[in-house]
Backbone as CSV, one residue per row, in Angstrom:
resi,resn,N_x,N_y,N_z,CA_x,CA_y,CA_z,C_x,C_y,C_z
1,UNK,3.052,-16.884,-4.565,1.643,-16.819,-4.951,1.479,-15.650,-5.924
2,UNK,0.547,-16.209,-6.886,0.129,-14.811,-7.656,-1.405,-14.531,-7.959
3,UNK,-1.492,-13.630,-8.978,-2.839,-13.275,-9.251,-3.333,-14.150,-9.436
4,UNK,-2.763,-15.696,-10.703,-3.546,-16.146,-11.513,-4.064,-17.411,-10.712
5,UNK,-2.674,-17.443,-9.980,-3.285,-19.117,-8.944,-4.022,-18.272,-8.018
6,UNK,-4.883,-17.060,-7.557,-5.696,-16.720,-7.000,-6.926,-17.271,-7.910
7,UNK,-7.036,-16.150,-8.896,-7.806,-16.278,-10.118,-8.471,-18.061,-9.865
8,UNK,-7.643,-18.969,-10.135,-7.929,-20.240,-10.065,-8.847,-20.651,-9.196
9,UNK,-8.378,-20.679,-7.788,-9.156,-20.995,-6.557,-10.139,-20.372,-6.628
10,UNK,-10.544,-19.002,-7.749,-11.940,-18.533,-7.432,-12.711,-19.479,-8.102
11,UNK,-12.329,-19.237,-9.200,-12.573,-20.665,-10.243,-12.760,-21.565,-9.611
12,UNK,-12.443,-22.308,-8.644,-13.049,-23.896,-8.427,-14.056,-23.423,-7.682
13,UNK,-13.785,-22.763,-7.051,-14.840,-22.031,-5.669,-16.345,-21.921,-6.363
14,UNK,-16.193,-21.786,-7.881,-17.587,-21.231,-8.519,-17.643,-19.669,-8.689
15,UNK,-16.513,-19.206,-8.716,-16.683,-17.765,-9.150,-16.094,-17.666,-10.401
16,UNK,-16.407,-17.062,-11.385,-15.914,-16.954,-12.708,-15.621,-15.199,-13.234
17,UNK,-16.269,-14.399,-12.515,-15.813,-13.355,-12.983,-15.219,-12.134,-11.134
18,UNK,-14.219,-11.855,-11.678,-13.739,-11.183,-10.475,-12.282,-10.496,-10.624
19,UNK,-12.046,-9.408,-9.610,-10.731,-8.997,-9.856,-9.977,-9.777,-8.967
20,UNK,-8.693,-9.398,-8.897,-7.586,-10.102,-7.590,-6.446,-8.604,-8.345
21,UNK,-6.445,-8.429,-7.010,-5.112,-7.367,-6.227,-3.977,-7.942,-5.778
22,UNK,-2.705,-8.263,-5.871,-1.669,-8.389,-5.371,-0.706,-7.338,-4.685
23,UNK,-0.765,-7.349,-3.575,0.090,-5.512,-3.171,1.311,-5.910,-2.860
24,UNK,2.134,-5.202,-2.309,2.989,-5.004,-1.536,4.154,-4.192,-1.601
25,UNK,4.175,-3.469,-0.076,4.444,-2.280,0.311,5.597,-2.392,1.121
26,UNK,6.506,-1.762,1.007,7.455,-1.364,1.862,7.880,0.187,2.463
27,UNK,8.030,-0.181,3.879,8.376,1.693,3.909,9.288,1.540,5.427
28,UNK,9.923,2.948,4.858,10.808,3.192,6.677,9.638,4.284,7.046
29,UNK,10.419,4.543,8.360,9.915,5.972,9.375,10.957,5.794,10.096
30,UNK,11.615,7.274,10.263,12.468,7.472,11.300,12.051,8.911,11.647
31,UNK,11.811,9.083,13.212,12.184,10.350,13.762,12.993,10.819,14.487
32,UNK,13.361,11.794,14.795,14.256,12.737,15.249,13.395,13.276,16.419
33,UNK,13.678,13.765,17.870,13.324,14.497,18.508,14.929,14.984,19.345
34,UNK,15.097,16.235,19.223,16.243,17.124,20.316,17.193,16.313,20.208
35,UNK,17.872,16.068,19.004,19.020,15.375,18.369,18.998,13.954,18.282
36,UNK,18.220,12.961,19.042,18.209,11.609,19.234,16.905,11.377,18.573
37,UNK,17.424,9.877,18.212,16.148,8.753,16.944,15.746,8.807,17.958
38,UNK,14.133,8.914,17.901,13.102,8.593,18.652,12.343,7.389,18.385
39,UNK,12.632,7.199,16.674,11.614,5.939,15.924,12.131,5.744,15.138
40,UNK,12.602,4.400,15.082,12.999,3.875,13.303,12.197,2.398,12.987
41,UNK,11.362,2.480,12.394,10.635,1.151,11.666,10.724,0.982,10.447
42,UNK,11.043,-0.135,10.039,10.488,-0.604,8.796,9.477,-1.745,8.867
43,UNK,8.506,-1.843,7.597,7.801,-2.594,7.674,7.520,-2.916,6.069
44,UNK,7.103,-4.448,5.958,7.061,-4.989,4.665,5.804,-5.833,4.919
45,UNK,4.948,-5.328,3.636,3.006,-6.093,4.103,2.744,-6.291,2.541
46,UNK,2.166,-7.304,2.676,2.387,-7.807,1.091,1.070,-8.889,1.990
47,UNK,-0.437,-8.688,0.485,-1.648,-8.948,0.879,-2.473,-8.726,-0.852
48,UNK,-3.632,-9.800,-0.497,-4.258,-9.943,-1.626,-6.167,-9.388,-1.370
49,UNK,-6.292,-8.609,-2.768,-7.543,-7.982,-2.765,-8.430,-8.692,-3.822
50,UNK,-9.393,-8.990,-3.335,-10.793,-9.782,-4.386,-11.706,-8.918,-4.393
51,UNK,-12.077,-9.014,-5.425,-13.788,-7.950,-5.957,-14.408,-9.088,-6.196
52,UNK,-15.280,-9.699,-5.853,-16.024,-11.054,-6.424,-17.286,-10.932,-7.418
53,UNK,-17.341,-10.665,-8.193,-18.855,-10.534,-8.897,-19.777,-11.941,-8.833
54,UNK,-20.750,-12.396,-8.342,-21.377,-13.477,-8.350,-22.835,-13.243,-8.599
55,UNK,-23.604,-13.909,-10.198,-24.905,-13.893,-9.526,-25.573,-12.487,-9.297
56,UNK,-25.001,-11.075,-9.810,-25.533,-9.929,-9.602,-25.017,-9.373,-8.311
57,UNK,-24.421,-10.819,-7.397,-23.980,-9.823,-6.286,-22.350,-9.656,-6.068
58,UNK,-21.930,-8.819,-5.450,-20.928,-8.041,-5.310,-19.751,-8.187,-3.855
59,UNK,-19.004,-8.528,-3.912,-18.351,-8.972,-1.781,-16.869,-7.985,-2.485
60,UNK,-16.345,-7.704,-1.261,-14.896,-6.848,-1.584,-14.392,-7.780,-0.263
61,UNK,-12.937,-8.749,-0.358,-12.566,-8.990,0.688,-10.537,-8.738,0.704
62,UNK,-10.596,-8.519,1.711,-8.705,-8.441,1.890,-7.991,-9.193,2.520
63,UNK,-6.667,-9.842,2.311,-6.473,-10.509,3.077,-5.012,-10.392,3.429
64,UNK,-4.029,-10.403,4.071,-2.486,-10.724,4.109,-2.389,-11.995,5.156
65,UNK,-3.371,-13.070,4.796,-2.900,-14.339,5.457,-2.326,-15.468,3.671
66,UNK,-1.517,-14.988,3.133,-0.704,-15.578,1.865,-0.741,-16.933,1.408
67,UNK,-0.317,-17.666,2.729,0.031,-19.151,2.520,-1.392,-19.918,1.491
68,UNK,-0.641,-20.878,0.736,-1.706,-21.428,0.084,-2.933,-22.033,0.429
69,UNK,-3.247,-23.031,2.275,-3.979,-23.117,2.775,-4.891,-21.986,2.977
70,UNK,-4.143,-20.954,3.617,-5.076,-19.977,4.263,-5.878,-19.719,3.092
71,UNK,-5.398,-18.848,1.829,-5.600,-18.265,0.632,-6.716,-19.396,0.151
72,UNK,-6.840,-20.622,0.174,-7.965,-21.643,-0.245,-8.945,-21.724,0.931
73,UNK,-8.973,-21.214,1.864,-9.896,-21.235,2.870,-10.593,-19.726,2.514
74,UNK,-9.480,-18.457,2.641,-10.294,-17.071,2.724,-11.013,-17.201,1.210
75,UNK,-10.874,-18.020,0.175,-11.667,-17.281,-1.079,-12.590,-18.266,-1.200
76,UNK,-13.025,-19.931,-0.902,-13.673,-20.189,-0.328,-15.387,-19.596,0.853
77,UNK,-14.829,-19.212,1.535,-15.268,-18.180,2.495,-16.160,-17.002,1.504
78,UNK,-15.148,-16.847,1.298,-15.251,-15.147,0.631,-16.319,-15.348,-0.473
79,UNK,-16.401,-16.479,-1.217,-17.555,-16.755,-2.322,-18.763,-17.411,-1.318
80,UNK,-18.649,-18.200,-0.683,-19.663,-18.215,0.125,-20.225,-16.876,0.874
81,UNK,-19.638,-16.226,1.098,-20.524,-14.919,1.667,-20.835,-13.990,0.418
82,UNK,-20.086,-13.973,-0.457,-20.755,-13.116,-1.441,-21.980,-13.781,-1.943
83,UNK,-22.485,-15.013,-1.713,-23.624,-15.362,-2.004,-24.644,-15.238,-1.526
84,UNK,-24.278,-14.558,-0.222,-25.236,-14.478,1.466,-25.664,-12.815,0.746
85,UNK,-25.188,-12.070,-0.290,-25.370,-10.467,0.061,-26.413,-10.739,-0.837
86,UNK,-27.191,-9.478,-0.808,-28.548,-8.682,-1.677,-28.187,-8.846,-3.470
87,UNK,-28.919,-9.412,-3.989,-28.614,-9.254,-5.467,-28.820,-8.305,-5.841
88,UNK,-28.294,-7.266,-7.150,-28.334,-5.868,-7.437,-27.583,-5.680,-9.008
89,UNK,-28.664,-6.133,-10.435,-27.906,-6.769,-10.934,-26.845,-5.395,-11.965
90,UNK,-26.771,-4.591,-11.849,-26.065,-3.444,-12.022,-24.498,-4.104,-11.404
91,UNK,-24.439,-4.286,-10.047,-22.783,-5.014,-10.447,-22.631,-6.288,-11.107
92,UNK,-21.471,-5.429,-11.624,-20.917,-6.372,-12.537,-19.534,-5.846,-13.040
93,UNK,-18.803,-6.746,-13.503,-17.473,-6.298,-14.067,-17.295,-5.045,-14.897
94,UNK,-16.505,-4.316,-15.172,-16.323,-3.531,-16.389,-16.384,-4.138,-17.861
95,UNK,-17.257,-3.129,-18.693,-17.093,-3.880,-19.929,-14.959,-3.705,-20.577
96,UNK,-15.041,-4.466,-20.737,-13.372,-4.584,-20.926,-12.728,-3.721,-22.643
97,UNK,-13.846,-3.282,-23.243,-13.657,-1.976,-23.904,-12.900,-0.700,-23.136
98,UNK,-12.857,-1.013,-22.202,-13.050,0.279,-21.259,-11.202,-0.208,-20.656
99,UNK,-11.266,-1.109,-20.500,-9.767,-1.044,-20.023,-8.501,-0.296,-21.002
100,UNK,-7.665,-0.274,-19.787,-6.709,0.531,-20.164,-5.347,-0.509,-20.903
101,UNK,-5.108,0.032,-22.340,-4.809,-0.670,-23.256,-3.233,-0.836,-23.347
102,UNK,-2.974,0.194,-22.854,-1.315,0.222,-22.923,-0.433,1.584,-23.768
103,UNK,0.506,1.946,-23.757,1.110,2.871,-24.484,0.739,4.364,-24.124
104,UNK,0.377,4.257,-22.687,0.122,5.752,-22.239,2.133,6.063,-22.104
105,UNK,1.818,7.343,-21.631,3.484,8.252,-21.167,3.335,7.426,-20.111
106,UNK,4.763,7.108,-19.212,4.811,6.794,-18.106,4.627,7.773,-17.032
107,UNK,4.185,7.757,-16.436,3.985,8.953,-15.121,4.608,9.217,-13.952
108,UNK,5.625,8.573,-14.248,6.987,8.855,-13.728,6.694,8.622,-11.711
109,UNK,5.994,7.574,-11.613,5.242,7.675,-10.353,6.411,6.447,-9.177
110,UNK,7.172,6.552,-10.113,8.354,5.452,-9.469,9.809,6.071,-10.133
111,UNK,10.205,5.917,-8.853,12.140,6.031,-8.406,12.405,5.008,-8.385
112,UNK,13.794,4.268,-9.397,14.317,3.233,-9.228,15.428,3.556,-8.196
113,UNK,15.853,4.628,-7.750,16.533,4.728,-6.699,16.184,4.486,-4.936
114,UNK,15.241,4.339,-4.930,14.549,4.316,-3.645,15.316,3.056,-3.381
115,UNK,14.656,2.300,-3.945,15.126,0.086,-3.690,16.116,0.768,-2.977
116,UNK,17.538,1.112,-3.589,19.281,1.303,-3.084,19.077,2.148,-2.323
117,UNK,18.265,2.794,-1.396,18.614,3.472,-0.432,19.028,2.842,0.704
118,UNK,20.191,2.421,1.629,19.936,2.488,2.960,19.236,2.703,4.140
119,UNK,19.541,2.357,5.267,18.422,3.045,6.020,19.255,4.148,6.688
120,UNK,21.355,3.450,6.841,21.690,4.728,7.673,22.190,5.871,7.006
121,UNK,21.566,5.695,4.928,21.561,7.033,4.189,20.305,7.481,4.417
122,UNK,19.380,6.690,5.302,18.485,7.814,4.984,18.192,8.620,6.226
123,UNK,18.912,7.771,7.371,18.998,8.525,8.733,19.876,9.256,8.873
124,UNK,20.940,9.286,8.365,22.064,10.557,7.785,21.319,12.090,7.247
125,UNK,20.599,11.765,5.837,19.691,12.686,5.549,18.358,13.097,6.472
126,UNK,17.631,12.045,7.222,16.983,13.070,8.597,18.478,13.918,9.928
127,UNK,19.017,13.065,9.717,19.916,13.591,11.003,20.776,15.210,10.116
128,UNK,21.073,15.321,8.914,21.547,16.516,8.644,20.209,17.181,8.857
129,UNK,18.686,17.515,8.467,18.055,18.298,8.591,18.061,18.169,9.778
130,UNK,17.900,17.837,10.839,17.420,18.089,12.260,18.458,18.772,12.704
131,UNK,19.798,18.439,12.520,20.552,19.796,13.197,20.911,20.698,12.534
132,UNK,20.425,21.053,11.073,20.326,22.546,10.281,19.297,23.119,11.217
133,UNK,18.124,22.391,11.975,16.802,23.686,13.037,18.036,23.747,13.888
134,UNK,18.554,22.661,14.315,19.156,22.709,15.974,19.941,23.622,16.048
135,UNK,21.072,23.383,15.213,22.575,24.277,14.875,22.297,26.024,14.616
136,UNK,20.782,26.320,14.183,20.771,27.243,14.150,20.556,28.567,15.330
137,UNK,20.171,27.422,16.546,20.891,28.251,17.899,19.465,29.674,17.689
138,UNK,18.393,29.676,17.677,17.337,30.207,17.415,16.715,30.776,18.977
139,UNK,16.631,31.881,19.281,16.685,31.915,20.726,14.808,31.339,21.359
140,UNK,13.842,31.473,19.910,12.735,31.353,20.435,12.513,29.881,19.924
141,UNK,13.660,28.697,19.445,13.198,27.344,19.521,13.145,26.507,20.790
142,UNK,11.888,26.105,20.891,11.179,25.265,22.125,11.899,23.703,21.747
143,UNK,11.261,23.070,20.865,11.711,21.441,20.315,12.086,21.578,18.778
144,UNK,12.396,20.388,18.499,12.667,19.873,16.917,12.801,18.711,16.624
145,UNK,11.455,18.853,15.727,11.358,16.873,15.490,11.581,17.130,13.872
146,UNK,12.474,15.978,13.710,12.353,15.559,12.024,11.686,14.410,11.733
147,UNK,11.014,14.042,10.901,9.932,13.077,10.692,10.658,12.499,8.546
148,UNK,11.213,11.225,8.963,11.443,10.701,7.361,11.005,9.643,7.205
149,UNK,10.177,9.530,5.985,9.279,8.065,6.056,9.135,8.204,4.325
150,UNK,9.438,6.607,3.911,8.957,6.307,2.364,8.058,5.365,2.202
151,UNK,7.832,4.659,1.004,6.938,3.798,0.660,7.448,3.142,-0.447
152,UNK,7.384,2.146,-0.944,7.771,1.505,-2.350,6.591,0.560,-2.404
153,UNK,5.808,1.124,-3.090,4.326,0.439,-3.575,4.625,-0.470,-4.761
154,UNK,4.074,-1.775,-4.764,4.089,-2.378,-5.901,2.585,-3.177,-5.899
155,UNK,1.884,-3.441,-7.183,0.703,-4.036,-7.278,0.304,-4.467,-8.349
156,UNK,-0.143,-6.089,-8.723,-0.724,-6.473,-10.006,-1.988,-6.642,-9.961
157,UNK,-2.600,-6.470,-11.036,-3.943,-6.610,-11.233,-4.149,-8.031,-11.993
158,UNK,-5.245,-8.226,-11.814,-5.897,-9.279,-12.960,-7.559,-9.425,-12.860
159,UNK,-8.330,-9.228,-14.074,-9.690,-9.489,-14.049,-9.990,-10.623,-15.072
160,UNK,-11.147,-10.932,-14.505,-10.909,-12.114,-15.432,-11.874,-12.116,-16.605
161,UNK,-12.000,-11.052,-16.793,-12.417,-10.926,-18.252,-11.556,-10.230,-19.051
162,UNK,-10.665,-10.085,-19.001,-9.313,-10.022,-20.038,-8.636,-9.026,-19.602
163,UNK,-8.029,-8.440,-18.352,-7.091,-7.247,-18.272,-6.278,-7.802,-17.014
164,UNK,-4.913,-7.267,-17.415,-3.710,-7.976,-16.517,-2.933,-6.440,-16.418
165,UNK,-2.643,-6.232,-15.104,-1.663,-4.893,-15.450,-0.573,-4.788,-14.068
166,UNK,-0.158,-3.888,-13.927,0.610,-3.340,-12.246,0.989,-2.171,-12.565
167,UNK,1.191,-1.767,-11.487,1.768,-0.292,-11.210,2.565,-0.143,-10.173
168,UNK,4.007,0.624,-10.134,4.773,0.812,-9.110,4.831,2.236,-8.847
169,UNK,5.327,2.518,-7.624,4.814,4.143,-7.465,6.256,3.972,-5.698
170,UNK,6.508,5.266,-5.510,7.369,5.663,-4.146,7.271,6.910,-3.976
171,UNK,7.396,6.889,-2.723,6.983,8.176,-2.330,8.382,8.466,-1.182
172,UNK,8.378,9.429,-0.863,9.175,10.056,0.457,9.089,11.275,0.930
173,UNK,9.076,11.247,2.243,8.813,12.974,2.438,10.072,13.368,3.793
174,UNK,10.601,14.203,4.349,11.411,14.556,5.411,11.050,15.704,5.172
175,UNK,10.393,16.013,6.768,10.068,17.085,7.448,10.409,17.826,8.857
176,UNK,10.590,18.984,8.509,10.918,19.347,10.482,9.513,20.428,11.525
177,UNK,9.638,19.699,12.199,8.435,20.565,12.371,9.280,21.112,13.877
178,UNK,9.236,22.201,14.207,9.222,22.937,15.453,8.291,23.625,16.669
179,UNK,8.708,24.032,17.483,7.528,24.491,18.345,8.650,25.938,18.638
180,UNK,7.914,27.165,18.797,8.860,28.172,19.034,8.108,28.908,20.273
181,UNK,8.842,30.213,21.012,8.376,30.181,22.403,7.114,31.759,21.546
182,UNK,6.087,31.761,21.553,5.434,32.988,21.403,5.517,34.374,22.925
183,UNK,3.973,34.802,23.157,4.264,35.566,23.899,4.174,34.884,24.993
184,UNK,4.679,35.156,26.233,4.559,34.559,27.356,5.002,33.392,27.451
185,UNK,4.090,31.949,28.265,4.016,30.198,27.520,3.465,30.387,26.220
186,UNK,2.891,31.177,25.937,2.180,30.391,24.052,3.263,29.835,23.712
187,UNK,2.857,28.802,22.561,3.623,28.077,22.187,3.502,27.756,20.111
């Protein structure tokens, strides 16, 4: 499925001007607590976003039910209730002067290395930080959790008054957080 066979179904539906969002996200999490994985998930969510302009009025709906039935039922739906809201004739699309044209710098907001990561390179890299706290044999460490989690964002746009775009973006962070003994129990 994509933007444009979204785009379409708004189109029969009787909507003619509107955005559609295509996402999808991938990410791990693994933690560490006192040398042993405590958590390792991955998860992959891939879901479609409508802005509906109708008529002066305005509906925002989301969905990650994909299949082509469902997807002809939720936008269906979704134009029928945007017809149920308050007219307000201020929404409305962007004038498409205004879109973004192309030939900016890239913003460097994506790692093509992420995709090739592993999961047991990346539980290798939580498992070396968690026993750099551990190994260091610290007389006032209480616990030690390492916390590693990414994201690989991907998303297309389309409006249907003339702008088509996407953006990819990843993120990652590995952290250790500790608890150390203060005075007395403080902690």
């Amino acid at each position: 499925m994509d933007c444009e066979i979204i785009m379409q179904m708004l189109h029969e539906a009787g909507c003619n001007d509107a955005s559609v969002v295509w996402l999808s996200n991938i990410s791990e999490d693994i933690t560490l607590i006192g040398g042993e994985i405590d958590k390792l998930q991955r998860s992959e969510t891939h879901a479609a976003a409508l802005n509906i302009f109708l008529e002066g009025r305005q509906g925002f709906f989301y969905t990650n039910e994909l299949d082509t039935d469902s997807l002809h039922r939720f936008v269906r739906r979704a134009v029928e209730t945007t017809r149920l809201l308050v007219p307000d004739e201020a929404r409305r699309l962007a004038d498409p002067e205004r879109y973004y044209k192309g030939g900016g710098a890239d913003l460097l907001n994506y790692d093509a290395s992420m995709p090739t990561l592993s999961t047991s390179s990346k539980l290798q890299l939580a498992q070396a930080s968690h026993h750099e706290v551990l190994d260091a044999h610290h007389p006032l460490l209480v616990s030690a959790e390492t916390r590693y989690s990414d994201n690989i964002h991907h998303a297309v746009f389309l409006i249907s008054n003339g702008f088509k775009g996407e953006e990819q973006s990843t993120r990652c962070m590995l952290s250790d957080i500790v608890s150390v003994r203060g005075e007395g129990e403080a902690r």
